[in-house]
Tab-separated table of C-alpha atoms in Angstrom:
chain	number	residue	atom	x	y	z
A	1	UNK	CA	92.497	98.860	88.155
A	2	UNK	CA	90.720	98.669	91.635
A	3	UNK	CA	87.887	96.632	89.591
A	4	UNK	CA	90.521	94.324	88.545
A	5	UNK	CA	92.312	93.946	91.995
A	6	UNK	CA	88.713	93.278	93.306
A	7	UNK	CA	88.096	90.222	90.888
A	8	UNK	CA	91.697	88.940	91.722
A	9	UNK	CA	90.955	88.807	95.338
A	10	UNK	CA	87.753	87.124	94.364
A	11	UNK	CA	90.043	84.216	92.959
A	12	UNK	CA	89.720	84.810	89.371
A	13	UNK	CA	92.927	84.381	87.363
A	14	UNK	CA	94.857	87.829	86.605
A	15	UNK	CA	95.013	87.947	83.178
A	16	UNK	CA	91.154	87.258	82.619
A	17	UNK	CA	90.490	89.899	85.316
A	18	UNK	CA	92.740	92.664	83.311
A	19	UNK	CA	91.426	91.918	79.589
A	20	UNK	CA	87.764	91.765	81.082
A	21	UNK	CA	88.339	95.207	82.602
A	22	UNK	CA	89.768	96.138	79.390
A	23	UNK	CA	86.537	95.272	77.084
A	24	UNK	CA	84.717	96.899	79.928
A	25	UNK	CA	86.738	100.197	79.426
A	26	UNK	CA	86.956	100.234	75.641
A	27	UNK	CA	83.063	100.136	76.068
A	28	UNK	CA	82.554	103.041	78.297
A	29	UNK	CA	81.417	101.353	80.841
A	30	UNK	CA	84.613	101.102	83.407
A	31	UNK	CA	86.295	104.057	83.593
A	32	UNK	CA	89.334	105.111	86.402
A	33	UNK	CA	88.104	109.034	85.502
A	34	UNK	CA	84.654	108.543	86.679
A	35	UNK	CA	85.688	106.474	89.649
A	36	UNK	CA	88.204	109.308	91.117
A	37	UNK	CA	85.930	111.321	90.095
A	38	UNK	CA	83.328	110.074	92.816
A	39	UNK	CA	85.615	108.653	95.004
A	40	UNK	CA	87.440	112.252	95.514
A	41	UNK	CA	84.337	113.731	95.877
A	42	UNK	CA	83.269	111.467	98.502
A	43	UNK	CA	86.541	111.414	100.641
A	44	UNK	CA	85.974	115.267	100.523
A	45	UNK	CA	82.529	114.863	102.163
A	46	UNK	CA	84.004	112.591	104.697
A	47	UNK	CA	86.556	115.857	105.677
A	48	UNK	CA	89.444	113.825	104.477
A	49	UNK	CA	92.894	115.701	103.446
A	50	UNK	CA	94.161	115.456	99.806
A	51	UNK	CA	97.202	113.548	101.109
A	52	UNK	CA	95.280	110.605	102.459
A	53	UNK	CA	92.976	110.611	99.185
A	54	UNK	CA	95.740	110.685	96.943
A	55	UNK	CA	97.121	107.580	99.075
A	56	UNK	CA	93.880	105.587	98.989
A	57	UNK	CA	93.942	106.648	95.612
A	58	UNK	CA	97.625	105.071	94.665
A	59	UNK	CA	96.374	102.117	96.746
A	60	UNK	CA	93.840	101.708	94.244
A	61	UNK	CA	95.752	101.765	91.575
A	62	UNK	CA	95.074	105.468	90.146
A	63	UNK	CA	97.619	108.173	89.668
A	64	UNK	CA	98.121	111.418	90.164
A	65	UNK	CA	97.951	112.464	86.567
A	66	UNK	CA	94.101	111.381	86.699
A	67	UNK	CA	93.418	112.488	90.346
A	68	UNK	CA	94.830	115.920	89.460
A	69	UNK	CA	91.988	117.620	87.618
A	70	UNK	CA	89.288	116.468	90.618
A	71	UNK	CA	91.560	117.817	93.402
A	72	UNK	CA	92.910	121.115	92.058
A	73	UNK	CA	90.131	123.498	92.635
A	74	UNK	CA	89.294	121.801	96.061
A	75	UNK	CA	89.405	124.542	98.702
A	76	UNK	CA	91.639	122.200	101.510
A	77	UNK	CA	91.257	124.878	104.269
A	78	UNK	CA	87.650	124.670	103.775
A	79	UNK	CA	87.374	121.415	103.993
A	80	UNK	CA	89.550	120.908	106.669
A	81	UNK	CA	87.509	123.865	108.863
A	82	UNK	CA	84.254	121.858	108.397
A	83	UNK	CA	86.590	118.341	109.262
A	84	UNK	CA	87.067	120.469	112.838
A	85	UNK	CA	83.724	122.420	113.407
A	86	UNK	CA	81.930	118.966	112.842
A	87	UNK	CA	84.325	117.214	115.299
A	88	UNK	CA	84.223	119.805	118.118
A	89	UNK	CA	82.080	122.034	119.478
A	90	UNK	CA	84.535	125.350	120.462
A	91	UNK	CA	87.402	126.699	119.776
A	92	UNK	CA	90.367	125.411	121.370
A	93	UNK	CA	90.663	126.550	124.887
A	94	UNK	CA	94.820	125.781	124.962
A	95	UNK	CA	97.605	124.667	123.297
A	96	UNK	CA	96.365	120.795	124.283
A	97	UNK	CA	93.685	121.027	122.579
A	98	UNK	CA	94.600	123.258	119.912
A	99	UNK	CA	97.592	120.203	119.511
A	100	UNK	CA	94.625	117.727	119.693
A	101	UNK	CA	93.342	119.463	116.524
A	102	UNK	CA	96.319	119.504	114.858
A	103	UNK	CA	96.711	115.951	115.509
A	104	UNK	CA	93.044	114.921	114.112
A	105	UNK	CA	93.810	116.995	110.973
A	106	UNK	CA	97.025	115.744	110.090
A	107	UNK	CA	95.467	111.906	110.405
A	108	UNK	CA	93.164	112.784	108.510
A	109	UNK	CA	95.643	113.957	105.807
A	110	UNK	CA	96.013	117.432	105.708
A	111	UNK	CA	99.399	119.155	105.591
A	112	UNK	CA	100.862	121.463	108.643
A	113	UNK	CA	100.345	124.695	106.248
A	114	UNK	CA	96.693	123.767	105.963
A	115	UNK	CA	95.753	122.546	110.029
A	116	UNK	CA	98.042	125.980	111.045
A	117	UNK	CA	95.391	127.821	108.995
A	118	UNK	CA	92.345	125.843	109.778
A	119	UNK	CA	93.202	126.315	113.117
A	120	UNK	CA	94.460	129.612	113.435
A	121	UNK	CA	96.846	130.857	116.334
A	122	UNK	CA	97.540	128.833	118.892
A	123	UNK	CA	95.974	129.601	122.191
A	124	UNK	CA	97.953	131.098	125.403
């Protein structure tokens, strides 16, 4: 679908856009799989959260019934660990910062249970 939303902001007419896409897809040679596929996999190297991905992914026309199988063995504490440790250099010093972290997680798309692990206790 994102191909086809591409061509239609191109200017070409809607209909031709979707059966194109269509031949290309009964041909093997579109496919929405292989797309999330990379796409996931490259929003994960970027240190983004599965609830931004999943958005970008609905803005893109792909559910969650085909993002499902590329985001369920994701480790989203890991990821968001490596979003923080490439973003700052320590540990937070106090609850500012540690609130500062929390803040660039959750932008970033990772839920509270996730940045309160990530992050660990909150400083004194």
């Amino acid at each position: 679908m994102e191909l086809a939303r591409k061509l239609e902001a191109k200017g070409h007419d809607s209909d031709v856009a979707k059966r194109v896409v269509g031949q290309l897809a009964c041909q093997g040679l579109q496919s929405d799989r292989r797309f999330t596929e990379a796409f996931v996999r490259s929003r994960i190297g970027r240190g983004q959260g599965e609830r931004k991905i999943r958005a970008d992914l609905h803005a893109r026309g792909i559910d969650d019934a085909t993002a499902d199988p590329f985001m369920a063995d994701v480790s989203w504490i890991e990821v968001a660990t490596g979003a923080i440790d490439k973003r700052f250099a320590e540990k937070p010093a106090d609850r500012n910062e540690w609130a500062r972290r929390a803040r660039f997680l959750a932008a970033r798309g990772f839920p509270s249970d996730v940045v309160a692990t990530a992050l660990g206790d909150v400083p004194r």
